[in-house]
Coordinates of C-alpha atoms and ligand atoms in Angstrom, one line a residue:
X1 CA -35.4 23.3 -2.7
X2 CA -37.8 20.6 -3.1
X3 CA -36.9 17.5 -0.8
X4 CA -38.2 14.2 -2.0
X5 CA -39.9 11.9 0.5
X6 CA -37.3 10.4 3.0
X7 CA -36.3 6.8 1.3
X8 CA -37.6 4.0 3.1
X9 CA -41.0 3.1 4.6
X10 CA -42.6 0.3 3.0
X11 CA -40.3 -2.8 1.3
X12 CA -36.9 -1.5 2.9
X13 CA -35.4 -4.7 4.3
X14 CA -35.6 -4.9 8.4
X15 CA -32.6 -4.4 9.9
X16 CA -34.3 -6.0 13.2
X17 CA -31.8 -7.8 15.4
X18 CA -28.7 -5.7 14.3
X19 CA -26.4 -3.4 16.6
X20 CA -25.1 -0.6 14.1
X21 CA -22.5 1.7 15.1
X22 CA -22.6 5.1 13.2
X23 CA -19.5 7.8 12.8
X24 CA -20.0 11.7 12.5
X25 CA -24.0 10.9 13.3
X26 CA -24.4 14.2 15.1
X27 CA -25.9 15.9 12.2
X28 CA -26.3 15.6 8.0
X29 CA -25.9 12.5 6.3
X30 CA -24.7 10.3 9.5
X31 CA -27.6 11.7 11.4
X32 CA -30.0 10.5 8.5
X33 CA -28.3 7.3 8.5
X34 CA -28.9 6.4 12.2
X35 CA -32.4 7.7 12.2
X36 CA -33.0 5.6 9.4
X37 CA -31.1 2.8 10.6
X38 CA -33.3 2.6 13.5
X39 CA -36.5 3.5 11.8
X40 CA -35.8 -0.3 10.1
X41 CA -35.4 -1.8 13.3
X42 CA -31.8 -1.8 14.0
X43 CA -30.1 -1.0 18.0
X44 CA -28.1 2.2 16.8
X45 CA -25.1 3.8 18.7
X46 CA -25.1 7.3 17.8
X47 CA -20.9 8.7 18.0
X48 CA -20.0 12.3 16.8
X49 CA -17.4 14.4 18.0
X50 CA -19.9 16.5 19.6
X51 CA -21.6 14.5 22.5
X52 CA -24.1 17.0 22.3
X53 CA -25.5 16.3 18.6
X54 CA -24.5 12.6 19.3
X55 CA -27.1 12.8 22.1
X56 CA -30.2 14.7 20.2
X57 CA -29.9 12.7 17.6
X58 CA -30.3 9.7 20.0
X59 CA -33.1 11.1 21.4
X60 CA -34.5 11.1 17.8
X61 CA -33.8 7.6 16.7
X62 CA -36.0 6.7 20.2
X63 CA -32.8 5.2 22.1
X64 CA -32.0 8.0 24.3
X65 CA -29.1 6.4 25.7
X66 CA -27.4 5.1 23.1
X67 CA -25.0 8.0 22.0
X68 CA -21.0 9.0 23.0
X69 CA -18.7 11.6 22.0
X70 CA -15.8 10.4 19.4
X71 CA -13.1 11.3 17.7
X72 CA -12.6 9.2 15.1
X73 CA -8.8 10.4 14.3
X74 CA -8.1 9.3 17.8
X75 CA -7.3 5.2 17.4
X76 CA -8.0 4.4 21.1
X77 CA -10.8 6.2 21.5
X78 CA -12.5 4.1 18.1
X79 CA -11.3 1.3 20.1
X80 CA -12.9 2.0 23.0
X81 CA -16.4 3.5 21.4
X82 CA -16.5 -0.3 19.6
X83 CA -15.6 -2.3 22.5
X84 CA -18.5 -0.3 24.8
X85 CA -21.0 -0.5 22.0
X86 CA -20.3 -4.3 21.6
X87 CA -20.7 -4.2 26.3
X88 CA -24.1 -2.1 25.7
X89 CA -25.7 -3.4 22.7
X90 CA -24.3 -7.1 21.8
X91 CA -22.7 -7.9 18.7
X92 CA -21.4 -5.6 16.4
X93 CA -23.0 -6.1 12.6
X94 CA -23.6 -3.0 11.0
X95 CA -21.1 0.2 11.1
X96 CA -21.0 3.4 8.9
X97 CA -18.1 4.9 9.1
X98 CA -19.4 8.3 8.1
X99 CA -17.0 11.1 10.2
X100 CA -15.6 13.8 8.1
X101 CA -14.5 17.3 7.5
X102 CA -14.0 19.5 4.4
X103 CA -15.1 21.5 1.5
X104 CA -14.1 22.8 -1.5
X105 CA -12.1 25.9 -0.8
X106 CA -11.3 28.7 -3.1
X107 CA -7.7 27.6 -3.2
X108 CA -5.5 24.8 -4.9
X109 CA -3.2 22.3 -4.7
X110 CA 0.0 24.6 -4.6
X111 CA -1.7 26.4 -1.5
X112 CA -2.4 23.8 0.8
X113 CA -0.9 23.5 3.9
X114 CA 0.7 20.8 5.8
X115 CA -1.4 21.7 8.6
X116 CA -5.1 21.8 6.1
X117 CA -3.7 18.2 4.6
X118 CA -3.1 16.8 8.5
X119 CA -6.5 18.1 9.4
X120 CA -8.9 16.6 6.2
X121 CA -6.6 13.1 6.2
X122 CA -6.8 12.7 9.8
X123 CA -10.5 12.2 10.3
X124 CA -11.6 11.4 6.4
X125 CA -8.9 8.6 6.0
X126 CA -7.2 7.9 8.7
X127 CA -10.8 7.9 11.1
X128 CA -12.1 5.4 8.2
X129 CA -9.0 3.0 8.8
X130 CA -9.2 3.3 12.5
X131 CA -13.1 2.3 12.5
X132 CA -12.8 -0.4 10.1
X133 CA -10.2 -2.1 12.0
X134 CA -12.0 -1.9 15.2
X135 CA -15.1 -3.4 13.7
X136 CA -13.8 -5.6 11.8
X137 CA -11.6 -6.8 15.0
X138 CA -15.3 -6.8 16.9
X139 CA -17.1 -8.7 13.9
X140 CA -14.9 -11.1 13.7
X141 CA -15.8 -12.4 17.0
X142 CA -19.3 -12.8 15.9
X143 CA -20.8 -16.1 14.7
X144 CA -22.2 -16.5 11.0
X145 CA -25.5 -15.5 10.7
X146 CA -26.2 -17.2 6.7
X147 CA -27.2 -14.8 4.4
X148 CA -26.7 -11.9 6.9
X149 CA -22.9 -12.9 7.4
X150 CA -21.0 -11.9 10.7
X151 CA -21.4 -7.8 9.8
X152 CA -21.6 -5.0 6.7
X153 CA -19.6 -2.1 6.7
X154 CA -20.4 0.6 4.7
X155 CA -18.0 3.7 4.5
X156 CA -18.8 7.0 3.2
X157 CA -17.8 8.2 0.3
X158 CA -18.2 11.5 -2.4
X159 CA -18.1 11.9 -6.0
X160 CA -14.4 12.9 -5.2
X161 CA -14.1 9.2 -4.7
X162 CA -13.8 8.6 -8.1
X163 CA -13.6 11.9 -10.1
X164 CA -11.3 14.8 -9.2
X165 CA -12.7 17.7 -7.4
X166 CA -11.1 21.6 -7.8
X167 CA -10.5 23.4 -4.7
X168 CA -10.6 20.2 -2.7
X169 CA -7.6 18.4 -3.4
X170 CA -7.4 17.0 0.7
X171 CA -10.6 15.6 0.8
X172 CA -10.8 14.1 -2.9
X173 CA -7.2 12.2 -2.2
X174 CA -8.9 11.2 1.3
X175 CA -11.9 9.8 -0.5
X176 CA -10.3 7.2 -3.3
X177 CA -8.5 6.3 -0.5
X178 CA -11.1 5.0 1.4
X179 CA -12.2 3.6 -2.0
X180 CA -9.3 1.3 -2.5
X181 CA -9.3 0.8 2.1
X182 CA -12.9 -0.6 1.2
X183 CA -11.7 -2.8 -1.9
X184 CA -8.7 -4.4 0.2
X185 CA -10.6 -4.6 3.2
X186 CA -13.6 -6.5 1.2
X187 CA -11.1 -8.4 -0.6
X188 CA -9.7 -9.6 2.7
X189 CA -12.5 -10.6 4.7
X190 CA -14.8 -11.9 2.2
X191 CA -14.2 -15.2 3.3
X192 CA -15.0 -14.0 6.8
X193 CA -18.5 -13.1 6.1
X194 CA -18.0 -9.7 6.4
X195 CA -19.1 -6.8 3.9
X196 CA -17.5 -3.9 3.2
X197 CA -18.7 -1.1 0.9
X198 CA -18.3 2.6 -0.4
X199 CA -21.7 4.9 -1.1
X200 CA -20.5 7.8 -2.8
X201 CA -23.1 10.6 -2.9
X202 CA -23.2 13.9 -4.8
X203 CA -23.5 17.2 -3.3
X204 CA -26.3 17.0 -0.5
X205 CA -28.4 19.9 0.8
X206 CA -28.2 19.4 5.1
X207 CA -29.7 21.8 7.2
X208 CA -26.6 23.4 8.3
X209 CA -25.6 24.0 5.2
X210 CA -23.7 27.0 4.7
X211 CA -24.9 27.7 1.5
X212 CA -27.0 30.6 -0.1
X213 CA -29.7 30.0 -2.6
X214 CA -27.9 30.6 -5.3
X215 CA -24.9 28.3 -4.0
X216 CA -27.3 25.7 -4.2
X217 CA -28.6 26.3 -7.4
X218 CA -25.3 26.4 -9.0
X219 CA -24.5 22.9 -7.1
X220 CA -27.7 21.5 -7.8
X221 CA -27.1 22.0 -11.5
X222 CA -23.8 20.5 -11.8
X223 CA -26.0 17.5 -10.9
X224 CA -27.8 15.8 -14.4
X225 CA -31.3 15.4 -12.5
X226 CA -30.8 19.2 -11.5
X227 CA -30.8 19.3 -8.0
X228 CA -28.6 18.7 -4.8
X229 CA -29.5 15.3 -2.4
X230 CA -31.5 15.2 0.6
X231 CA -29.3 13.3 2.9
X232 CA -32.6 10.5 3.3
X233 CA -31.2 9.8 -0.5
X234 CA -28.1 8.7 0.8
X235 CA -29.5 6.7 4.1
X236 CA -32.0 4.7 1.9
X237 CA -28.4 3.3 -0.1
X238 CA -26.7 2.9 3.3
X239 CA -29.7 0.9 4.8
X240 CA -29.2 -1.6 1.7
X241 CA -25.6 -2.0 1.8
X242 CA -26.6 -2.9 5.8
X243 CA -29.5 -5.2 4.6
X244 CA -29.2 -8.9 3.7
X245 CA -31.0 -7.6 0.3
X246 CA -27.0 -7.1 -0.2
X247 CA -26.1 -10.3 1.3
X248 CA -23.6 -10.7 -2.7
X249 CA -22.7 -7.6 -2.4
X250 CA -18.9 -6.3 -1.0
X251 CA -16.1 -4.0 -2.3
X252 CA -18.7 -2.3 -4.5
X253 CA -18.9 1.4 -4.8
X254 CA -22.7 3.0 -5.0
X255 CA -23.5 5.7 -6.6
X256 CA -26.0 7.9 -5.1
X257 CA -25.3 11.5 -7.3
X258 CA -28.3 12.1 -9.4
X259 CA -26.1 11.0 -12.3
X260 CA -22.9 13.8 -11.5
X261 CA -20.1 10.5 -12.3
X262 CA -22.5 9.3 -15.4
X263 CA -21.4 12.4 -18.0
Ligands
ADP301 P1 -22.4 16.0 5.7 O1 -23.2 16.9 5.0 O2 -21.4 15.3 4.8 O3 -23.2 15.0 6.4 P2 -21.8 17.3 8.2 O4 -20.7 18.3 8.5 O5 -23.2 17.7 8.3 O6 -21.5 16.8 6.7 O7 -21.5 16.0 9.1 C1 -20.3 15.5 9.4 C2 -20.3 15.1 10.9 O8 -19.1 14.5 11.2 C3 -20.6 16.2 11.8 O9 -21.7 15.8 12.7 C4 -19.3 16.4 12.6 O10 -19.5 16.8 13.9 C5 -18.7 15.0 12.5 N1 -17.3 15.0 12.7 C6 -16.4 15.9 12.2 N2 -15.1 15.6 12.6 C7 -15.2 14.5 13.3 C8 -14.3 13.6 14.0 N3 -13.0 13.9 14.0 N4 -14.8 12.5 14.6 C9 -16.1 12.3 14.7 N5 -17.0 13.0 14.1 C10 -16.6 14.1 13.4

């Protein structure tokens, strides 16, 4: 697989000055996101329901410290990871709600359990709507800042936020949810100075990918530019949505698919 250059580096807006909390950041496309987050100058705290990938990937952004173990299906423990980042960092202004679980399985709709729906619904929608009403609680509270608002919030979304996916019925209902939680949510707090939007990437090759060559092949080329994401692909979009480069931008959904919702 060929990986294009990691997105960013020179022209990316500075996120210097903002405290950005980041979901599911222990590895793949959160983990890009708070690396790159910080790369542009942003304080990042680094959660992940393992405290041990929470706290490498600390170590990488270059703020050791800044890392917890969460739960995101938990409501009082998103509570309390918001309130302690707000104690430790300042302010809350960015927050990528990124946690998730799932993929496509050989099986269908008439074969899904109550206990596989709980389990992809509990962290992929139900961990979205517990984070964005923490931060949105914590932003809030901060003052304007002009063009830069009070706070963005960008949640993470799939190509099964807008087009149906076989084999993954639980985690494409999960995802337009969180497309119409970031509409209302934007709708809502417009006013506020607060930004809320979706990226929605395609299939993206991680290093912990499960997948043989020719799995990724086959995924690659579902794709129209022929080839699966590197998960930098999808931090570059996140890093805009955080930016004031977005300052008119909220309840939008980004595409970031190598064209897989164009045909
Ligand atoms: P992707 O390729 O979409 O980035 P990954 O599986 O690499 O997928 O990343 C998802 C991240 O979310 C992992 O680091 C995982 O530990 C984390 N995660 C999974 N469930 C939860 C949860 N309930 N709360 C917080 N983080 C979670």
């Amino acid at each position: 697989m060929t990986r294009t250059s990691a997105a960013g580096g020179g022209g990316s807006a500075s996120l210097a000055g903002e405290v950005a909390f980041v979901t599911g950041a222990g590895s793949g496309i959160g983990r890009s996101c708070a690396v790159a987050l910080a790369a542009r100058g942003a304080t990042v705290m680094v959660t992940d329901i393992s405290e041990a990938a929470a706290r490498e990937v600390a170590a990488v952004t270059g703020q050791p410290d800044n890392f917890r173990r969460l739960d995101v299906s938990d409501p009082r423990g998103v509570e309390a990871a918001v309130a302690d980042t707000v104690d430790r960092l300042g302010p809350l202004t960015v927050a990528v709600n990124n946690a998730g679980v799932g993929v496509p399985t050989p099986y269908r709709t008439a074969e899904v359990s109550d206990e596989e729906w709980r389990r992809v619904l509990s962290v992929n929608l139900d961990g979205v709507f517990h984070c964005v009403r923490a931060e949105v609680e914590a932003m809030l509270r901060n003052p304007e800042r002009g063009r830069r608002g009070r706070g963005s919030i960008v949640n993470m979304g799939s190509v099964g936020s807008l087009v149906g996916l076989a084999g993954a019925v639980t985690y494409t209902s999960a995802k337009h949810a969180v497309l119409g939680l970031t509409k209302a949510t934007a709708a809502e707090y417009a006013r506020d100075g607060i930004r809320v939007n979706l990226v929605t990437p395609g299939y993206v090759d991680t290093a912990i990918s499960p997948r043989t060559d020719e799995e990724k092949a086959a995924l690659g080329a579902r794709h129209p530019m022929g080839r699966l994401a590197a998960p930098e692909e999808i931090a570059g979009a996140v890093c805009f949505l955080a930016s004031a480069d977005a300052s008119f931008v909220t309840g939008a959904h980004y595409s970031v698919d190598g064209g897989f919702t164009s045909v």
